[in-house]
Short mmCIF file of C-alpha atoms in Angstrom, two decimals:
data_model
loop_
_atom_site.label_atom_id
_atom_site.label_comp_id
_atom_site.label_asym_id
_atom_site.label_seq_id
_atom_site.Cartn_x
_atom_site.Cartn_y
_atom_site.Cartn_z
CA UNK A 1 -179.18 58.17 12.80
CA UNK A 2 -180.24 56.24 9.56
CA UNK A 3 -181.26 52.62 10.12
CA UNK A 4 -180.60 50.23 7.24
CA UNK A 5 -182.94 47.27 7.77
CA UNK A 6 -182.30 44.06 5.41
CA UNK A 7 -184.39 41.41 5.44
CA UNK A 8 -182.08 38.28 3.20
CA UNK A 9 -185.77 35.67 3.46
CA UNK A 10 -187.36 38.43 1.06
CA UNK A 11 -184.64 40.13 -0.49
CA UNK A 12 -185.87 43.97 0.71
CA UNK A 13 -184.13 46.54 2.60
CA UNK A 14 -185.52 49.81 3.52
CA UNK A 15 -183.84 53.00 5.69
CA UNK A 16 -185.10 54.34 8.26
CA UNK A 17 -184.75 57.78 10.59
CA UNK A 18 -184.24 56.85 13.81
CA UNK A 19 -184.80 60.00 16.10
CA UNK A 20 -182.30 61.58 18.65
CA UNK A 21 -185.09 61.29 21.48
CA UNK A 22 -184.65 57.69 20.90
CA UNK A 23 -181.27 57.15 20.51
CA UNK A 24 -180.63 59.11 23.96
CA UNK A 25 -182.30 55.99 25.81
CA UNK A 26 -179.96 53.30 24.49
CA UNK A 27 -176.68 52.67 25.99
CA UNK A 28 -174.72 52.28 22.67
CA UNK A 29 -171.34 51.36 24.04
CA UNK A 30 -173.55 48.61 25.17
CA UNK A 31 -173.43 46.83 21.32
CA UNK A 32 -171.05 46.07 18.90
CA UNK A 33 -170.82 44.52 15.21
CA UNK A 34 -172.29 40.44 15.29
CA UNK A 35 -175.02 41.36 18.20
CA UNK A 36 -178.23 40.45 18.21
CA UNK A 37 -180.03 43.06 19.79
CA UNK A 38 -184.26 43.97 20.46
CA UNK A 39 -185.95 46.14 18.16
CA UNK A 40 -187.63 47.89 20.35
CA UNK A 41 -184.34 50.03 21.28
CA UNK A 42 -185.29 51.49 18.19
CA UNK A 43 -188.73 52.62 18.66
CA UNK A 44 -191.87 50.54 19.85
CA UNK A 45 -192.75 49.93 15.84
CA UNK A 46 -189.95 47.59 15.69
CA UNK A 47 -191.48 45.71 18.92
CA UNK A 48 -190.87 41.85 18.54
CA UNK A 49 -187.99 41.99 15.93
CA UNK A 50 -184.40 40.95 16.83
CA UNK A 51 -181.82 42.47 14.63
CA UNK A 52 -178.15 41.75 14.22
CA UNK A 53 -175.76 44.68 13.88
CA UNK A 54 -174.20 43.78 10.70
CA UNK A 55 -171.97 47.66 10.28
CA UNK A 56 -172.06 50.84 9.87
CA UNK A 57 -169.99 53.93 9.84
CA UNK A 58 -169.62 57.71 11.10
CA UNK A 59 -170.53 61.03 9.91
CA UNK A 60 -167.54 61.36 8.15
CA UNK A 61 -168.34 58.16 6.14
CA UNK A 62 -165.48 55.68 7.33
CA UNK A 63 -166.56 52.28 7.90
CA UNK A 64 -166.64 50.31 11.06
CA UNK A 65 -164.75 46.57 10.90
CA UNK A 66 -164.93 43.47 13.32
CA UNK A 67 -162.28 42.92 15.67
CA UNK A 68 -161.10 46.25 16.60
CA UNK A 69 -162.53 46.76 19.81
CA UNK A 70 -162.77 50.29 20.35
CA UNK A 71 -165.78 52.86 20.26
CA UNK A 72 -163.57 55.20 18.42
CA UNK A 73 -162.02 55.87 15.22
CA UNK A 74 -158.45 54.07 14.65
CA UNK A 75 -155.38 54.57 12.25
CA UNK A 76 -154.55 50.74 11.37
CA UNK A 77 -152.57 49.65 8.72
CA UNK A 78 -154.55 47.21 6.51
CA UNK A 79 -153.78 45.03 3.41
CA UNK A 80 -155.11 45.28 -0.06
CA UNK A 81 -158.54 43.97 0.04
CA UNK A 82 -159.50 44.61 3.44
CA UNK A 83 -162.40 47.00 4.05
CA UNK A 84 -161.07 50.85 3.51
CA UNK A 85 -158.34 49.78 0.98
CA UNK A 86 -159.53 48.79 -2.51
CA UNK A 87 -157.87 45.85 -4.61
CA UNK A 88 -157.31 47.79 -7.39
CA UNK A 89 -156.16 50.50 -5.74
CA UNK A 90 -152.36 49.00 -4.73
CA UNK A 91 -150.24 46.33 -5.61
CA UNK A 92 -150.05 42.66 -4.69
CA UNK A 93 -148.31 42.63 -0.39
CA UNK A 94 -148.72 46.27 -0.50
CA UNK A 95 -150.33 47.53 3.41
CA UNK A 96 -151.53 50.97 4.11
CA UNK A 97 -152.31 53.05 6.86
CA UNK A 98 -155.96 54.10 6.98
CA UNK A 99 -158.81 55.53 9.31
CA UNK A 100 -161.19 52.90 10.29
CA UNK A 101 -164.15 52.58 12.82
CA UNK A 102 -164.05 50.27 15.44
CA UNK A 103 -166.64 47.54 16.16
CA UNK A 104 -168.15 48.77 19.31
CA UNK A 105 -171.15 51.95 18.79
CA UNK A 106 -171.27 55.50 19.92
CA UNK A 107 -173.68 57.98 19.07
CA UNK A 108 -171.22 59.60 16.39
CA UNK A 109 -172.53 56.55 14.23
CA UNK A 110 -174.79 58.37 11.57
CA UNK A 111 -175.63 54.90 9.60
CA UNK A 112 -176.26 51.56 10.85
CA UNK A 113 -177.07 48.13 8.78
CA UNK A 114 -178.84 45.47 10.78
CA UNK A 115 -180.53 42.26 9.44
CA UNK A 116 -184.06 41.06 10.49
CA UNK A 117 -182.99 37.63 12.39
CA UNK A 118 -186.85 37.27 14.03
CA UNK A 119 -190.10 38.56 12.79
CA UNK A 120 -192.15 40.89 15.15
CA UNK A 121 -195.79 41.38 16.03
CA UNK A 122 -196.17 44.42 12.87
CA UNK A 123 -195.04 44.15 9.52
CA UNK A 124 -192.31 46.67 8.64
CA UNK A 125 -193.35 48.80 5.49
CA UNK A 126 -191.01 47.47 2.35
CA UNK A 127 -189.64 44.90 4.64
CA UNK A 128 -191.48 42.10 5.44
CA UNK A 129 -195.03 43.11 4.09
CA UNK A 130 -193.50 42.56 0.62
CA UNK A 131 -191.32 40.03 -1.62
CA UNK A 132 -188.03 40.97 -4.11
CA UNK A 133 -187.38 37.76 -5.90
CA UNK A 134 -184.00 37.40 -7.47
CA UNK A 135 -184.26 38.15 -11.25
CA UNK A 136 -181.37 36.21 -12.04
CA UNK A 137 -180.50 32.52 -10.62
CA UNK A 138 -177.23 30.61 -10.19
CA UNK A 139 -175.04 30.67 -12.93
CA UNK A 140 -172.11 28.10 -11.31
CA UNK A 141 -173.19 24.17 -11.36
CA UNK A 142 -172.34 23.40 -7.80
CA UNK A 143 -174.51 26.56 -6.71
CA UNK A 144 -177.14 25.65 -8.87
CA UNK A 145 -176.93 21.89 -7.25
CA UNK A 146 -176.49 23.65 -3.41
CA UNK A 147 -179.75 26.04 -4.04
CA UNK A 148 -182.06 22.91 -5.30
CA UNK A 149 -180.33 20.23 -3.15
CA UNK A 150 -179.49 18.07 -6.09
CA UNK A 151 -176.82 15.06 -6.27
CA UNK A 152 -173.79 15.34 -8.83
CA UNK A 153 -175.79 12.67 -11.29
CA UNK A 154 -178.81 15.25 -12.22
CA UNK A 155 -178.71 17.08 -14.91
CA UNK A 156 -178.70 20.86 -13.42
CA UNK A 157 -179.63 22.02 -17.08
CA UNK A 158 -183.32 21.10 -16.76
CA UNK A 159 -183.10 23.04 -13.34
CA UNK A 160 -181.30 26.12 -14.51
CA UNK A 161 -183.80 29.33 -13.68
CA UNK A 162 -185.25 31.28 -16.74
CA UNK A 163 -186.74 34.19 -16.88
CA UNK A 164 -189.57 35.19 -19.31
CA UNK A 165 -188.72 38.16 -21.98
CA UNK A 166 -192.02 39.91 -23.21
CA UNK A 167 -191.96 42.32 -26.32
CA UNK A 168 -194.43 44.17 -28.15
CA UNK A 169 -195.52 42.32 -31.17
CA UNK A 170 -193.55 39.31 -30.62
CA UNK A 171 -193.91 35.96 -29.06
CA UNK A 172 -192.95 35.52 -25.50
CA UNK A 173 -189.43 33.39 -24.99
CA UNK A 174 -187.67 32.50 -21.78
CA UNK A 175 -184.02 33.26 -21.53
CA UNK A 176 -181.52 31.30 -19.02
CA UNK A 177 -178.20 31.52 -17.88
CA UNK A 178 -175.23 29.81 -19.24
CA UNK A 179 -173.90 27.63 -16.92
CA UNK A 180 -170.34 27.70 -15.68
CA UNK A 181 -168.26 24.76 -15.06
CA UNK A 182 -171.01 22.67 -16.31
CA UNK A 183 -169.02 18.70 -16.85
CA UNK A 184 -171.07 17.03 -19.31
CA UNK A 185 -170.38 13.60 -21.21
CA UNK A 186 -168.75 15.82 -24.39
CA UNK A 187 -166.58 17.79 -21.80
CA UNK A 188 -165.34 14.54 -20.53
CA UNK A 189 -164.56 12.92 -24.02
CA UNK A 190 -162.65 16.08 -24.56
CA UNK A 191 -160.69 15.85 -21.61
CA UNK A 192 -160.05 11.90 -22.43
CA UNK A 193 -158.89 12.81 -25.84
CA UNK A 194 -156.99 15.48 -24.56
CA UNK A 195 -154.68 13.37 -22.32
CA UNK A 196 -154.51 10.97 -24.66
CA UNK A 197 -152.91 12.82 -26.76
CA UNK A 198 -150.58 14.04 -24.45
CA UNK A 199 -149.53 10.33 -23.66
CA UNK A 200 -149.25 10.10 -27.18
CA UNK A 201 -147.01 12.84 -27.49
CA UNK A 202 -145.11 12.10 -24.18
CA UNK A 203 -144.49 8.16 -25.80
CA UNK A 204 -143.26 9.79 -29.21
CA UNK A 205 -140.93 12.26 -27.66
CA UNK A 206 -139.11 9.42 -25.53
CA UNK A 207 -138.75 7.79 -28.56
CA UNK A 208 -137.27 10.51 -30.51
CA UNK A 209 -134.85 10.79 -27.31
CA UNK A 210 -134.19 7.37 -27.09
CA UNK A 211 -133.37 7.14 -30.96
CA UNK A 212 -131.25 10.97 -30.52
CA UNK A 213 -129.06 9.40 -27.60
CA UNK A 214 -128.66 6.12 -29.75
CA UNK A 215 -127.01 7.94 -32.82
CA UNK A 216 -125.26 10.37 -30.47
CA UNK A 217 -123.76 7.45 -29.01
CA UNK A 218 -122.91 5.35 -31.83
CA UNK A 219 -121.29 8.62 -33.46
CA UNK A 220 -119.50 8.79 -30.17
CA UNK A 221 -118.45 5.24 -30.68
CA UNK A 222 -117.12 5.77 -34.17
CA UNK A 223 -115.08 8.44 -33.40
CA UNK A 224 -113.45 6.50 -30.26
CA UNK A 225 -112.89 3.67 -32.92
CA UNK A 226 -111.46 6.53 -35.67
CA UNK A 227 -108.78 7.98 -33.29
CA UNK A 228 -107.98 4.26 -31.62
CA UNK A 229 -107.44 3.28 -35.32
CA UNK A 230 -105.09 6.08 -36.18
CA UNK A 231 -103.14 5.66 -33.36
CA UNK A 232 -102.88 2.05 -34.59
CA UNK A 233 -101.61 3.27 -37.49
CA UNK A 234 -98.94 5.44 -36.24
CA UNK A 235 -97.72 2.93 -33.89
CA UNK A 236 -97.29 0.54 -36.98
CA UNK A 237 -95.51 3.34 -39.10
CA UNK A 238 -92.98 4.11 -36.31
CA UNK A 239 -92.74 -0.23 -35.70
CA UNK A 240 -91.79 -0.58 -39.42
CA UNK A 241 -88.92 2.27 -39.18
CA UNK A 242 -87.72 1.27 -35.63
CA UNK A 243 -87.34 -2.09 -35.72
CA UNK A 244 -84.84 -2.99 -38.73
CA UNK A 245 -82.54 -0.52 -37.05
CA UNK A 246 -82.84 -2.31 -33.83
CA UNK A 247 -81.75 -5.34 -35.58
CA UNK A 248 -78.59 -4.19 -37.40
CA UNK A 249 -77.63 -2.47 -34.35
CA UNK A 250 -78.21 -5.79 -32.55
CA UNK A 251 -80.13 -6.62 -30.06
CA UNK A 252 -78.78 -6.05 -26.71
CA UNK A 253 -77.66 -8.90 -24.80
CA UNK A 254 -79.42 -9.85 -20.98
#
């Protein structure tokens, strides 16, 4: 079995062969994913360490998950983004059924990932005898702000971590990342200006409603006043012819 060794404090990870004579001895039904186990189930050159079982997965490649508890492989039907189904590879509420470890060992395991948690009595060749800084920083302001514990009033641009560029023939420079949601004193004039003018806008388009309705309503009006007036009319007109001939007829008697 291959043992994948990562040690987060120095940024290394090395793999190691871990022999069948060795593997015999340890119960591995015993240990699941999230344990913290003793190194020295792996050989006495890991005496003093305590690893966590982080994953691993079979000879056939498929992956073990948390929560499954069985030292077996499964059929479970898993969503899109869940370990053994890609995002990209279905569509959004899609599920599939796939083959999965589950989260308890056997000795069909071929690779296993653990992560130093303590520090034993030897140093572990390319883990903890030697350093990997990371070559890039924080790019994100808040992460920048979480990694040096600074307040939301610093200026995280003085902080930012830059790496030095050397070329032949020319004169060294330093290059940093660009910072990502960075809120500086232009970005907030911006944003001021911005819903300004969008109370601006919202102001002139009630008034442009309020003066729309206005005419719509006084043309409304006029037209009310336009028929009222022609009936007028035609009630005069009929007046004028009925009422002479009411009058030589005479007017009835009550």
């Amino acid at each position: 079995m291959k043992l994948n060794i990562a040690h987060p404090r120095n940024g290394t990870c090395q793999q190691f062969e871990i022999i069948d004579d060795v593997l015999r001895r340890i119960h591995m039904t015993d240990y699941r994913l999230g344990n913290e186990v003793d190194g020295t189930i792996f050989g006495d050159e890991f005496k003093g360490y305590v690893f966590r079982i982080h994953g691993g997965s079979d000879r056939e490649g498929f992956p073990m998950v948390h929560g499954v508890m069985a030292p077996s492989r499964v059929s479970l039907l898993v969503h899109r983004g869940a370990v053994g189904f890609q995002r990209f590879r279905g569509s959004q509420g899609e599920r599939r059924r796939k083959a999965l470890r589950g989260c308890i060992l056997n000795h069909d395991i071929a690779v296993l990932n653990v992560v130093v948690m303590k520090d034993g009595e030897q140093p572990i060749k390319g883990v903890t005898d030697t350093s990997a800084p990371r070559r890039l920083g924080p790019k994100r302001a808040s992460a920048i702000r979480k990694v040096f514990g600074l307040n939301r009033d610093e200026d995280v641009r003085q902080i930012v971590i830059r790496r030095k560029v050397s070329k032949a023939g020319k004169k060294d420079r330093y290059k940093a990342a660009k910072i990502q949601r960075l809120v500086t004193p232009a970005i907030r004039a911006r944003r001021a200006l911005k819903v300004k003018h969008a109370k601006e806008a919202l102001a002139k388009n009630a008034d442009v409603r309020r003066a729309f309705l206005t005419s719509v309503s006084r043309a409304r009006m006029a037209r009310r006043q336009q028929k009222n007036a022609a009936l007028h009319r035609k009630k005069v007109v009929i007046e004028k012819v009925d009422v002479p001939q009411w009058k030589a007829a005479g007017s009835p008697k009550l």
